[in-house]
CSV table of C-alpha atoms in Angstrom, one decimal:
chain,number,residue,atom,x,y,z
A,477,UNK,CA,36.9,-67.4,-17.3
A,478,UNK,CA,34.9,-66.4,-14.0
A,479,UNK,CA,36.2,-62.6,-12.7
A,480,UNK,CA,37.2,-61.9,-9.1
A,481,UNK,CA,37.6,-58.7,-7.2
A,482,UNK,CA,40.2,-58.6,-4.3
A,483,UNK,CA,40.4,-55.1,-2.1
A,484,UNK,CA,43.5,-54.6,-0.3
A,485,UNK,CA,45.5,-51.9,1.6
A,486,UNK,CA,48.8,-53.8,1.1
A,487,UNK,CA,51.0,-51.2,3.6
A,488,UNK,CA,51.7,-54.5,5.3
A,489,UNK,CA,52.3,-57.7,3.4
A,490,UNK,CA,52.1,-61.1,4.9
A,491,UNK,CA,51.7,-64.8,5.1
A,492,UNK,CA,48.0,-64.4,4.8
A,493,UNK,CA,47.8,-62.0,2.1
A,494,UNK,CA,49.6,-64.1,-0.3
A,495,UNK,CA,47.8,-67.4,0.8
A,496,UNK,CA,44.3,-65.0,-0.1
A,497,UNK,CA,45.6,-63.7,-3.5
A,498,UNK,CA,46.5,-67.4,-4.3
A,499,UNK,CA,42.7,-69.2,-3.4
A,500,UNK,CA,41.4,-66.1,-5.3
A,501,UNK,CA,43.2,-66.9,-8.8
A,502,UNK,CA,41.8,-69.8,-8.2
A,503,UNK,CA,38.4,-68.6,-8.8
A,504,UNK,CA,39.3,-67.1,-12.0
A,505,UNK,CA,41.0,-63.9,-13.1
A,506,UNK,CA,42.4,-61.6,-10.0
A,507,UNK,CA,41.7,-58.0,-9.9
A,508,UNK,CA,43.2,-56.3,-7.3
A,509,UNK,CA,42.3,-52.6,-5.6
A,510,UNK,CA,44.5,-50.8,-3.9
A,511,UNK,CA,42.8,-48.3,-1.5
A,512,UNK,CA,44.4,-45.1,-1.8
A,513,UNK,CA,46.1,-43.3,0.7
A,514,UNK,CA,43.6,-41.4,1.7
A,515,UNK,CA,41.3,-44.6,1.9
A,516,UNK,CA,43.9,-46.5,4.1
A,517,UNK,CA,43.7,-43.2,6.6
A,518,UNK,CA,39.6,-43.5,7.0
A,519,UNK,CA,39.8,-46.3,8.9
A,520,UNK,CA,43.5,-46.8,10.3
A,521,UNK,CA,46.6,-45.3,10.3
A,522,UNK,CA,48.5,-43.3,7.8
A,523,UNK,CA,49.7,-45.9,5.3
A,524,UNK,CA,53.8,-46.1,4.9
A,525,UNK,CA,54.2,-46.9,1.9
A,526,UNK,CA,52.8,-44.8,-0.6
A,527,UNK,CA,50.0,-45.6,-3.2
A,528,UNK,CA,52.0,-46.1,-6.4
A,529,UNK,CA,55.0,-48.1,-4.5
A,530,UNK,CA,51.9,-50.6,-3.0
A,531,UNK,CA,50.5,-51.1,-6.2
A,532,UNK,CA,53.6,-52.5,-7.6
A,533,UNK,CA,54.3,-54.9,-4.9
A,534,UNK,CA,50.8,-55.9,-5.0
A,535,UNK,CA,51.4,-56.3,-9.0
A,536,UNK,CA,54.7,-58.6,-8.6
A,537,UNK,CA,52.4,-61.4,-6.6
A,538,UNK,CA,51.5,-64.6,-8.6
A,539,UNK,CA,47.9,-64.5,-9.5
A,540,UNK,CA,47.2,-61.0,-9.5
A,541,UNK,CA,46.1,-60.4,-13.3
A,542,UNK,CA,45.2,-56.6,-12.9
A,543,UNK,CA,45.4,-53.6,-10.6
A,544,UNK,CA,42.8,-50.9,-10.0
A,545,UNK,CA,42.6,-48.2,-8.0
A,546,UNK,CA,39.6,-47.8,-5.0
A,547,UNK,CA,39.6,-44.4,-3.7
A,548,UNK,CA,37.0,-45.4,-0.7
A,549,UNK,CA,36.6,-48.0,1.9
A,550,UNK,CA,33.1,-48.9,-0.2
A,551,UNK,CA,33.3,-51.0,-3.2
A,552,UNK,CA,30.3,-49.6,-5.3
A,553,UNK,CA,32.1,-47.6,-7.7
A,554,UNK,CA,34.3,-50.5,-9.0
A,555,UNK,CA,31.7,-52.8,-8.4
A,556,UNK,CA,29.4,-51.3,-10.9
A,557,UNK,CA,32.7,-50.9,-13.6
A,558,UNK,CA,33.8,-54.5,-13.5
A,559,UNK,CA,30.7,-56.6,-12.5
A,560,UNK,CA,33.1,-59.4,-11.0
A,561,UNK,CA,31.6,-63.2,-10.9
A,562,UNK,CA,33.4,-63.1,-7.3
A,563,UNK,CA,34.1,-60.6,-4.6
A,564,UNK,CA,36.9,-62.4,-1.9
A,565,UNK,CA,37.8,-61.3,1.6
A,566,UNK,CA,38.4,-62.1,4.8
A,567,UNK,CA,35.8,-63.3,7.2
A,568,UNK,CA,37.3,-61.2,10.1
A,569,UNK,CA,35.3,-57.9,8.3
A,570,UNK,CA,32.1,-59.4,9.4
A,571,UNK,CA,32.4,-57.1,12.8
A,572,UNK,CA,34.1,-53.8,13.2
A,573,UNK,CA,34.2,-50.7,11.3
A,574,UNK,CA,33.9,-52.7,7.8
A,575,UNK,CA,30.6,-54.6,8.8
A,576,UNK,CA,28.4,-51.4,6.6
A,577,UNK,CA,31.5,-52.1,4.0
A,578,UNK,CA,30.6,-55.7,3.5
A,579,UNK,CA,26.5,-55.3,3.5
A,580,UNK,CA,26.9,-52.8,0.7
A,581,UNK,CA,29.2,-55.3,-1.1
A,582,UNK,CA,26.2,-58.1,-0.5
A,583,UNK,CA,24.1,-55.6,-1.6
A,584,UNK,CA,25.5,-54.7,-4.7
A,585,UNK,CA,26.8,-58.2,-5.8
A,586,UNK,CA,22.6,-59.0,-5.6
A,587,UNK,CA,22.0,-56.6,-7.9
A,588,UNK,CA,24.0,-58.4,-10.9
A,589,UNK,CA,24.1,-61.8,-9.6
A,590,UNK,CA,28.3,-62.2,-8.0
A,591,UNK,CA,28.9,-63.8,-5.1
A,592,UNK,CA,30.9,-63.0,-2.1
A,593,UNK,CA,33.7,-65.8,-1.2
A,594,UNK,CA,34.9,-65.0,2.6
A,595,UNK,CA,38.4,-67.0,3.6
A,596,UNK,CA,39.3,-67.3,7.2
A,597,UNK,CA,41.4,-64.6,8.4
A,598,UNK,CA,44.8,-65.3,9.1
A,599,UNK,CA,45.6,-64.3,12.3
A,600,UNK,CA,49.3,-63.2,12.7
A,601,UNK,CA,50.5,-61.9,16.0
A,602,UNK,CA,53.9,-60.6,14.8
A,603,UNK,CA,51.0,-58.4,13.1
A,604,UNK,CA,50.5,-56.3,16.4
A,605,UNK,CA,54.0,-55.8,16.8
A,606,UNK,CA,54.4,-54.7,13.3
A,607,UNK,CA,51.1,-52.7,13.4
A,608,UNK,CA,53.1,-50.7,17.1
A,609,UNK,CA,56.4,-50.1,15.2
A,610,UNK,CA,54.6,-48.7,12.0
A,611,UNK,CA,53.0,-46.0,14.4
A,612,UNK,CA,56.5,-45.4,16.3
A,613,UNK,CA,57.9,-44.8,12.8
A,614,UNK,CA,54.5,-42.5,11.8
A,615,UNK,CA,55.1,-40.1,15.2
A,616,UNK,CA,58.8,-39.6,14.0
A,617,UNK,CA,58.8,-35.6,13.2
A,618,UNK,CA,60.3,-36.7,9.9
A,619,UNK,CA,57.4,-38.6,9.0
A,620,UNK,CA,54.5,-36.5,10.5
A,621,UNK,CA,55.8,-33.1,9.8
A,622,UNK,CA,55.2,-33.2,6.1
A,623,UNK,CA,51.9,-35.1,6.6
A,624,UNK,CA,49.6,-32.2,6.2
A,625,UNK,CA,51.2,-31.1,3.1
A,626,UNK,CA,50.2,-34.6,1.7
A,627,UNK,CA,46.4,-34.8,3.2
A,628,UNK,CA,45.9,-31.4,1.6
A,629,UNK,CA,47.0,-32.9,-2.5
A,630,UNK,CA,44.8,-36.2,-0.9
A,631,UNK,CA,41.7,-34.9,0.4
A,632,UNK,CA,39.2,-32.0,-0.7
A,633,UNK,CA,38.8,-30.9,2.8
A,634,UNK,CA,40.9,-31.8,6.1
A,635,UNK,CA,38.9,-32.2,9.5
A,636,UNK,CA,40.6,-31.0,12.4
A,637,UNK,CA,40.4,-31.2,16.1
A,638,UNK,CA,41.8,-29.8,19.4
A,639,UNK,CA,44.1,-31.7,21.7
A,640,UNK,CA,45.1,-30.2,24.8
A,641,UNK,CA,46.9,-32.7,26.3
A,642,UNK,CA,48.3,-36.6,25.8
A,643,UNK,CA,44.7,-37.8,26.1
A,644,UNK,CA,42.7,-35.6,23.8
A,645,UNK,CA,45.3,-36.8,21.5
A,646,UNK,CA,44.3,-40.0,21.9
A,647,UNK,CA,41.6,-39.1,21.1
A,648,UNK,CA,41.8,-37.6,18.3
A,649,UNK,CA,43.6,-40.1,16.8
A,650,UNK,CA,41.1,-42.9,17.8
A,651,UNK,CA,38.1,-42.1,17.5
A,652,UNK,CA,35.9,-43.1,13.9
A,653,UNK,CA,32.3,-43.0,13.5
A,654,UNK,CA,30.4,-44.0,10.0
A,655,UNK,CA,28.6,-40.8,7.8
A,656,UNK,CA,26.6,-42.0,4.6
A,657,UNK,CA,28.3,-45.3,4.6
A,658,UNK,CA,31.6,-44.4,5.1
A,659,UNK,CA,34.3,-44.5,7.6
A,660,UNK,CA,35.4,-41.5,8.9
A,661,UNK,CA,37.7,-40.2,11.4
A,662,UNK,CA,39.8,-36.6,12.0
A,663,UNK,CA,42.7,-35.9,10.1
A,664,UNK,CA,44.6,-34.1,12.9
A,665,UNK,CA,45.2,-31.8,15.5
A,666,UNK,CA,44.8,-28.1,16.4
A,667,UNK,CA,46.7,-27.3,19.5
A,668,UNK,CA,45.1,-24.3,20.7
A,669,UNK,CA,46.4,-21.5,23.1
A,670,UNK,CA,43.0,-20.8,24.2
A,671,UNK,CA,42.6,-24.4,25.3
A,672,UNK,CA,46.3,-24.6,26.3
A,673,UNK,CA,45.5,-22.3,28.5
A,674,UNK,CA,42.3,-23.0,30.1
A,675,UNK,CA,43.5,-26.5,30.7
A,676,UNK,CA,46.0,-25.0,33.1
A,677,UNK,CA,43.3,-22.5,34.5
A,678,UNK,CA,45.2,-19.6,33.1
A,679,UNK,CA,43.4,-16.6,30.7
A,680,UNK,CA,44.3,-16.8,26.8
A,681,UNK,CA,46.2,-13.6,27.0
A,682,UNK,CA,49.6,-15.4,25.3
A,683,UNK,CA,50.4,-15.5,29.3
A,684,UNK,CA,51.6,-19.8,29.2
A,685,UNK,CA,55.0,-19.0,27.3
A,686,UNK,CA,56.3,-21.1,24.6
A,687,UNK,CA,58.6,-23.5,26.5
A,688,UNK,CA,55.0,-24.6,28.3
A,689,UNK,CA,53.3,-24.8,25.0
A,690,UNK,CA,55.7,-27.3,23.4
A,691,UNK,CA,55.9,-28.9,26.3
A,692,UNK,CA,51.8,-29.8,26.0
A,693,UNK,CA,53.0,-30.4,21.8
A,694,UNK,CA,55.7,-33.0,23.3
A,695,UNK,CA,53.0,-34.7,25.3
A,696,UNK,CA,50.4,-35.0,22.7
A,697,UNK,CA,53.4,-36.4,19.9
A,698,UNK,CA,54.4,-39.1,22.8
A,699,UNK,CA,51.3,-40.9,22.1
A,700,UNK,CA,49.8,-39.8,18.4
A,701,UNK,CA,50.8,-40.0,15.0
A,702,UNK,CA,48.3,-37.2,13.4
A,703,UNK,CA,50.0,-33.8,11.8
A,704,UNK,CA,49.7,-30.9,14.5
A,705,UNK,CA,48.6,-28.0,13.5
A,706,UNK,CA,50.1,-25.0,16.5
A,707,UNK,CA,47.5,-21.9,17.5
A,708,UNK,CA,51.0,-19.2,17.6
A,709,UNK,CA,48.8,-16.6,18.5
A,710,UNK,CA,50.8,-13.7,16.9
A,711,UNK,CA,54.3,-15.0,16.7
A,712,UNK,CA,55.4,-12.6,19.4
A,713,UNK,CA,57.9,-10.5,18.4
A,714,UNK,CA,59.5,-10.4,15.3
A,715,UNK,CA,63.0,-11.3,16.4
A,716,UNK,CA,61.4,-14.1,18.5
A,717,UNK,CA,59.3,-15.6,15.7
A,718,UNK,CA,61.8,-17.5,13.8
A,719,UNK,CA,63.4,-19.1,16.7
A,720,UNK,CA,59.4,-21.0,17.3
A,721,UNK,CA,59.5,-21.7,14.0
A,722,UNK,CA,63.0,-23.4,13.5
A,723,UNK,CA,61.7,-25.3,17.4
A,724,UNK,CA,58.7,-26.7,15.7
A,725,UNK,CA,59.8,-27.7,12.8
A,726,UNK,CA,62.6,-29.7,14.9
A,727,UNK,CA,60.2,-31.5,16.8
A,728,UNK,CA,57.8,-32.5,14.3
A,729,UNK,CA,55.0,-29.4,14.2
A,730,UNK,CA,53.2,-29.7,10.3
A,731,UNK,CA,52.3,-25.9,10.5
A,732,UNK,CA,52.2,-23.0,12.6
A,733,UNK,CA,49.1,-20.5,12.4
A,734,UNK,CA,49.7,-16.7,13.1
A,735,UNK,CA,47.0,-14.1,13.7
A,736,UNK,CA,47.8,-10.4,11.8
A,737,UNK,CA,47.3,-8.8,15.9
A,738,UNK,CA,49.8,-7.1,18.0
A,739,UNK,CA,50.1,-5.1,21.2
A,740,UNK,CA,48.2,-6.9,24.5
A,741,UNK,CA,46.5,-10.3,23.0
A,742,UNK,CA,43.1,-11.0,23.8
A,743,UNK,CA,40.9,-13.7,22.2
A,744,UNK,CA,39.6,-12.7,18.9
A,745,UNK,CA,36.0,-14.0,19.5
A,746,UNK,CA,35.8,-10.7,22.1
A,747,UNK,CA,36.1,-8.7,19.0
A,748,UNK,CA,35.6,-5.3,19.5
A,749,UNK,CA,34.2,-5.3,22.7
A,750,UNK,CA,38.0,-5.4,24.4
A,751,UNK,CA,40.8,-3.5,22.9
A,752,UNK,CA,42.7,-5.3,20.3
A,753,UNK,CA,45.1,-3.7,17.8
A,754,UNK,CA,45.6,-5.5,14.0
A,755,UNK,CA,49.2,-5.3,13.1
A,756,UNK,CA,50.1,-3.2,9.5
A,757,UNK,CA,50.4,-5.4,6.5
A,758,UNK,CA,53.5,-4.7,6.3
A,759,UNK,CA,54.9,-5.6,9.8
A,760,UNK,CA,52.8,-8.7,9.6
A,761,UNK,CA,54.4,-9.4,6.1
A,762,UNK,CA,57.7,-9.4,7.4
A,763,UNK,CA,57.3,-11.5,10.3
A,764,UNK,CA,56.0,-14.2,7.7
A,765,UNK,CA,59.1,-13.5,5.8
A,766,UNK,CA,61.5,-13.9,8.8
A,767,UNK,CA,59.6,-17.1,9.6
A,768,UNK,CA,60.1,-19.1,6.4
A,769,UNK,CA,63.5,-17.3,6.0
A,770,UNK,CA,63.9,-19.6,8.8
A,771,UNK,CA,62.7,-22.5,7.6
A,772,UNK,CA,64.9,-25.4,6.9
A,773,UNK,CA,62.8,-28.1,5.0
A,774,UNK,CA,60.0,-27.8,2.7
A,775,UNK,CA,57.7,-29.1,4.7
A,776,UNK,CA,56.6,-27.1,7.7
A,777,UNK,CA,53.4,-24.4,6.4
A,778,UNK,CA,53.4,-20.8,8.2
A,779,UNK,CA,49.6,-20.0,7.8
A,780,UNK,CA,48.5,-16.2,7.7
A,781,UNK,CA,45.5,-15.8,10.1
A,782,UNK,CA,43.4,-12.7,9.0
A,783,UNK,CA,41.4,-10.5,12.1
A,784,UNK,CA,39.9,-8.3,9.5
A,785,UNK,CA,36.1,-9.4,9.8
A,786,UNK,CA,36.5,-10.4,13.8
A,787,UNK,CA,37.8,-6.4,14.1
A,788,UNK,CA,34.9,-5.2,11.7
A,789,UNK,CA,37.7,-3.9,9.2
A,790,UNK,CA,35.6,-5.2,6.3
A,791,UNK,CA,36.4,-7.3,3.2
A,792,UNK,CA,38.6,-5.8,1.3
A,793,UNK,CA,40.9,-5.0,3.7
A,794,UNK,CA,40.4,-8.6,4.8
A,795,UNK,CA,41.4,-9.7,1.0
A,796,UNK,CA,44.3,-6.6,0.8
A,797,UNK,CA,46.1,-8.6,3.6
A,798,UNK,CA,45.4,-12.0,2.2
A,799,UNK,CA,47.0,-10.8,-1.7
A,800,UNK,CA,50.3,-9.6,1.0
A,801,UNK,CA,50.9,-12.1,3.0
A,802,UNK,CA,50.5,-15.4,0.6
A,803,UNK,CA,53.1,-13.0,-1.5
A,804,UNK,CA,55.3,-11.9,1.3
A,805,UNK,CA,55.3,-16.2,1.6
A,806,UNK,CA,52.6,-17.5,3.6
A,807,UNK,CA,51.6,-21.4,2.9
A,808,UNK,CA,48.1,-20.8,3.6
A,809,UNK,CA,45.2,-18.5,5.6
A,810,UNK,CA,43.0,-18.8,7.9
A,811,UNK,CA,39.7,-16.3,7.4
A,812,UNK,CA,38.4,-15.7,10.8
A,813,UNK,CA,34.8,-15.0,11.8
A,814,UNK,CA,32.7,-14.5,14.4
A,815,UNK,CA,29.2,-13.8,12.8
A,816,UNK,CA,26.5,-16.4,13.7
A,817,UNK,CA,26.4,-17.2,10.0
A,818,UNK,CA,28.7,-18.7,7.3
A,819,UNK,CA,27.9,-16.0,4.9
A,820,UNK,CA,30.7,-13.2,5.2
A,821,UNK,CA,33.3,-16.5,5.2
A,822,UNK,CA,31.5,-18.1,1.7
A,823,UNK,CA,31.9,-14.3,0.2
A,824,UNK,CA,36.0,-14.4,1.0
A,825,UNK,CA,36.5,-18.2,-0.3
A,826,UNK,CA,34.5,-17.0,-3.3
A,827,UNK,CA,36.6,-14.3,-4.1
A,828,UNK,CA,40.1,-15.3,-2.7
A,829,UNK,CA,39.8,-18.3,-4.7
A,830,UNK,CA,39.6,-16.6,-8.1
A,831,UNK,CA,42.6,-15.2,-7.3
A,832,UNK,CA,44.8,-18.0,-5.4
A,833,UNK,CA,43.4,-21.6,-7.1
A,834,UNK,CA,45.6,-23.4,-4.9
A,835,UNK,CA,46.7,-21.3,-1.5
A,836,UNK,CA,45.1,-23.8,0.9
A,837,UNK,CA,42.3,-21.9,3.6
A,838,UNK,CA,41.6,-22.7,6.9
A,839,UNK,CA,38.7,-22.2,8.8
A,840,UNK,CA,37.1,-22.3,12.0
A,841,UNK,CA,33.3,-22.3,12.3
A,842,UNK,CA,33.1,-22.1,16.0
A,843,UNK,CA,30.5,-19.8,16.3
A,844,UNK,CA,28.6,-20.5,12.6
A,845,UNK,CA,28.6,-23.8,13.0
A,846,UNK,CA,25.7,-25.2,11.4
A,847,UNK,CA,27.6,-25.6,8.1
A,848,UNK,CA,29.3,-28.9,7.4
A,849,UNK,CA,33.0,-29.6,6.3
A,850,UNK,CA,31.4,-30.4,3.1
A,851,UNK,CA,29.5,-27.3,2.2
A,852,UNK,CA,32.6,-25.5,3.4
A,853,UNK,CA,34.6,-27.9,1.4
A,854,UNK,CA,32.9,-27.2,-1.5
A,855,UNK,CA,33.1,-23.2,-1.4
A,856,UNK,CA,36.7,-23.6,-1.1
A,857,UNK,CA,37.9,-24.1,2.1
A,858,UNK,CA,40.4,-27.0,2.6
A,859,UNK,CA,41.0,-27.0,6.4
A,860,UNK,CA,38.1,-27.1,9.1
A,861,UNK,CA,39.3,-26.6,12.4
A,862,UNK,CA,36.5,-27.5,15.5
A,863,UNK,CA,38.9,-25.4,17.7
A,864,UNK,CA,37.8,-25.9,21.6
A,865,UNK,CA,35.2,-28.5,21.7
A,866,UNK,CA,36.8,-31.3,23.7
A,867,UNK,CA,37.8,-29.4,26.6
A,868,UNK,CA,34.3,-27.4,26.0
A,869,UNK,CA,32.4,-31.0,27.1
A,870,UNK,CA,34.9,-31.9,29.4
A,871,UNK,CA,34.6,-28.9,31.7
A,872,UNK,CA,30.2,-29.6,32.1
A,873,UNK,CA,30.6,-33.0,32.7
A,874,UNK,CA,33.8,-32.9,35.4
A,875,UNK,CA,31.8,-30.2,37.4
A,876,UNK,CA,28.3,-32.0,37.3
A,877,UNK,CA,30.2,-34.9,38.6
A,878,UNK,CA,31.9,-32.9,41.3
A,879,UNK,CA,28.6,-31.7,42.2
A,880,UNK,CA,26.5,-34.8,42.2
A,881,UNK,CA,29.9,-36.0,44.5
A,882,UNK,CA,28.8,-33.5,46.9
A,883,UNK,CA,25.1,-33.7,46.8
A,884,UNK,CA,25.4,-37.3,47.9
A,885,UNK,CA,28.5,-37.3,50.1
A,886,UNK,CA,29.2,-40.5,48.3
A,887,UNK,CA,31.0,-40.9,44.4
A,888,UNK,CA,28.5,-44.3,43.8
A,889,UNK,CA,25.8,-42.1,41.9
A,890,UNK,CA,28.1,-40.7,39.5
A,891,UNK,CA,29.0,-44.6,38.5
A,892,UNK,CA,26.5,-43.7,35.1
A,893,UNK,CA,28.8,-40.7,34.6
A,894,UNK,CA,32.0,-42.8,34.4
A,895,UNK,CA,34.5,-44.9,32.3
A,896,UNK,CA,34.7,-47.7,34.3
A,897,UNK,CA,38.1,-48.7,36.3
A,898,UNK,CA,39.3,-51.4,34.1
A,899,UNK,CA,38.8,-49.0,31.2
A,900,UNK,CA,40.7,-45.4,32.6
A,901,UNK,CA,43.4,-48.5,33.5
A,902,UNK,CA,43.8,-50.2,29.5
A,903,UNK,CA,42.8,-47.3,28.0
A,904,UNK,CA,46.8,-46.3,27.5
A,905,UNK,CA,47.8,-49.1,25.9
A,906,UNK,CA,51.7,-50.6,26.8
């Protein structure tokens, strides 16, 4: 009997999923992969059903002779394992961000001889509607809040980046690109307080209080389904602290990141050159304490943010304070660094992890940025966080517009510079 290979997210089962199972059986006997969770989120939304419960429905359809797992959007791995007579899809994959997907698959069937069987697509429009309410149900704080938990047992390293506001959410959330064949897109967001801030033309001194700063949160949930990951700056004070975190965790906030400062806040990439005070160990320790004390699910994350290498305190005080606050109950840290390099950070994931195996670390190479996710990934950082780079580029190209404006007394020559009207008007979809 002739083999056939059948890839499938199955989060949503229709008409035209069964009717492809059944022409593939057809062909001979159906294997079926099920992309992973992880493999789902590369190229759409967060799946809603989980991985095991999809394979199961998959396995009660008539046909399907076997299920196997397929932990990326390529085929190749499983491809080369079960040499299938027949690969069968869709033909609506021929466009879009499959298209590199289904020349590797053409690719790699030439190699041993299968063939590649595409079925017209069957276009469902109760589909759309389904596809709206499955992201309604996704932005639900009970749904999103433990998200991060689950990217982090998913994924080696989580890419992160800020959102300011309802748009930058978008996105965010929208925006894939293709890296070595694959799809790829950001795992979630990192509300910042320095971008917070700047976006409402105000200095990152902890001066836009907390009420504002949800309200920005609120905004950026309204539209997105991605974990959010808060900037708390230090927590304010320790009576205050588990108030934010019982407010967050409410409306849906995956974690909250503290830094170990008190006294007058100013940004930490200043470093010494302002004033800036580190709390003790212990009065840091206990405002972690007080926070998770307040805690009422398991799946909000209070992450510990360590100053020590911004504040030239050195590395082992840097790892002193890392040993006291994942004990005094912090879900994670985040090393911070200002050195042009990666170096000092690749010493702290070194030795922290030989220590902690699992306390998940966060990152943010703003200013030693020529390392990748993946080199970071591999020396044991699980988190990257690209902090302030979207309102970074939009602050350059909003004032060379204003300028060219003013240069011409006339807005036509910035037309290059511009979405177009009919975009800026569709771009928010109903």
């Amino acid at each position: 009997m002739k083999t056939v290979y059948l890839c499938m997210s199955a989060d949503v089962i229709h008409n035209g999923h069964i009717k492809i199972i059944s022409r593939a059986a057809e062909l001979g006997e159906l294997t079926v992969g099920v992309l992973t969770d992880e493999a789902v989120a590369t190229y759409k939304r967060y799946p809603l059903i989980p991985f095991e419960e999809r394979c199961e429905i998959i396995r009660s359809i008539k046909g399907v002779a076997n299920i196997v797992k397929q932990s990326t959007l390529s085929y190749n791995e499983n491809l080369q394992k079960l040499k299938p007579d027949y690969v069968v899809h869709g033909d609506n994959w021929r466009t879009g961000v499959q298209s590199t997907v289904r020349e590797q698959v053409i690719e790699a069937l030439k190699a041993y001889g299968g063939e590649l069987v595409e079925f017209p697509y069957t276009a469902q429009a109760d589909i759309a509607d389904f596809e709206k309410d499955a992201r309604k149900i996704l932005a639900m704080p009970e749904r999103r809040r433990p998200r991060l938990r689950e990217l982090l047992k998913l994924k080696p390293v989580l890419s992160i980046l800020e959102a300011h506001n309802g748009l930058t959410g978008l996105i965010v959330e929208n925006t894939t690109a293709e890296r070595e064949g694959h799809v790829v897109q950001f795992d979630g967001m990192w509300v910042s307080s320095l971008c917070d801030s700047t976006a409402k033309g105000k200095p990152d001194i902890e001066l836009v209080d907390i009420t504002s700063r949800v309200n920005t949160i609120e905004q950026i949930m309204e539209v997105t389904t991605k974990p959010i990951i808060l900037d708390g700056d230090t927590g304010g004070m320790l009576e205050h602290f588990p108030y934010l975190v019982k407010t967050l965790e409410r409306i849906g906030v995956s974690t909250v990141i503290i830094e170990d400062k008190e006294g007058f806040k100013q940004n930490s990439l200043f470093g010494t050159s302002v004033k800036q005070t580190q709390a003790s160990i212990e009065t840091f320790s206990k405002k972690i304490m007080a926070g998770k004390a307040a805690q009422t699910t398991p799946d909000f994350m209070i992450f510990a943010r360590i100053e020590s290498l911004v504040l030239e305190q050195g590395m082992e005080d840097a790892l002193a304070r890392a040993r006291a606050f994942v004990k005094a109950g912090a879900d994670g840290i985040l090393i911070h660094s200002k050195s042009k390099t990666p170096d000092e950070v690749f010493e702290f994931l070194e030795r922290f992890r030989a220590e902690f195996k699992e306390v998940p670390i966060a990152v943010v190479p703003t200013t030693y940025n020529t390392v990748t996710e993946e080199e970071l990934g591999r020396r044991g950082a699980n988190i990257v966080i690209h902090a302030n780079h979207l309102i970074r580029s939009a602050f350059p190209a909003m004032e060379k517009t204003a300028k060219t404006i003013l240069e011409n007394g006339r807005s036509r020559d910035v037309n290059d510079l511009c979405m177009s009207i009919k975009d800026i008007l569709t771009l928010v979809k109903l």
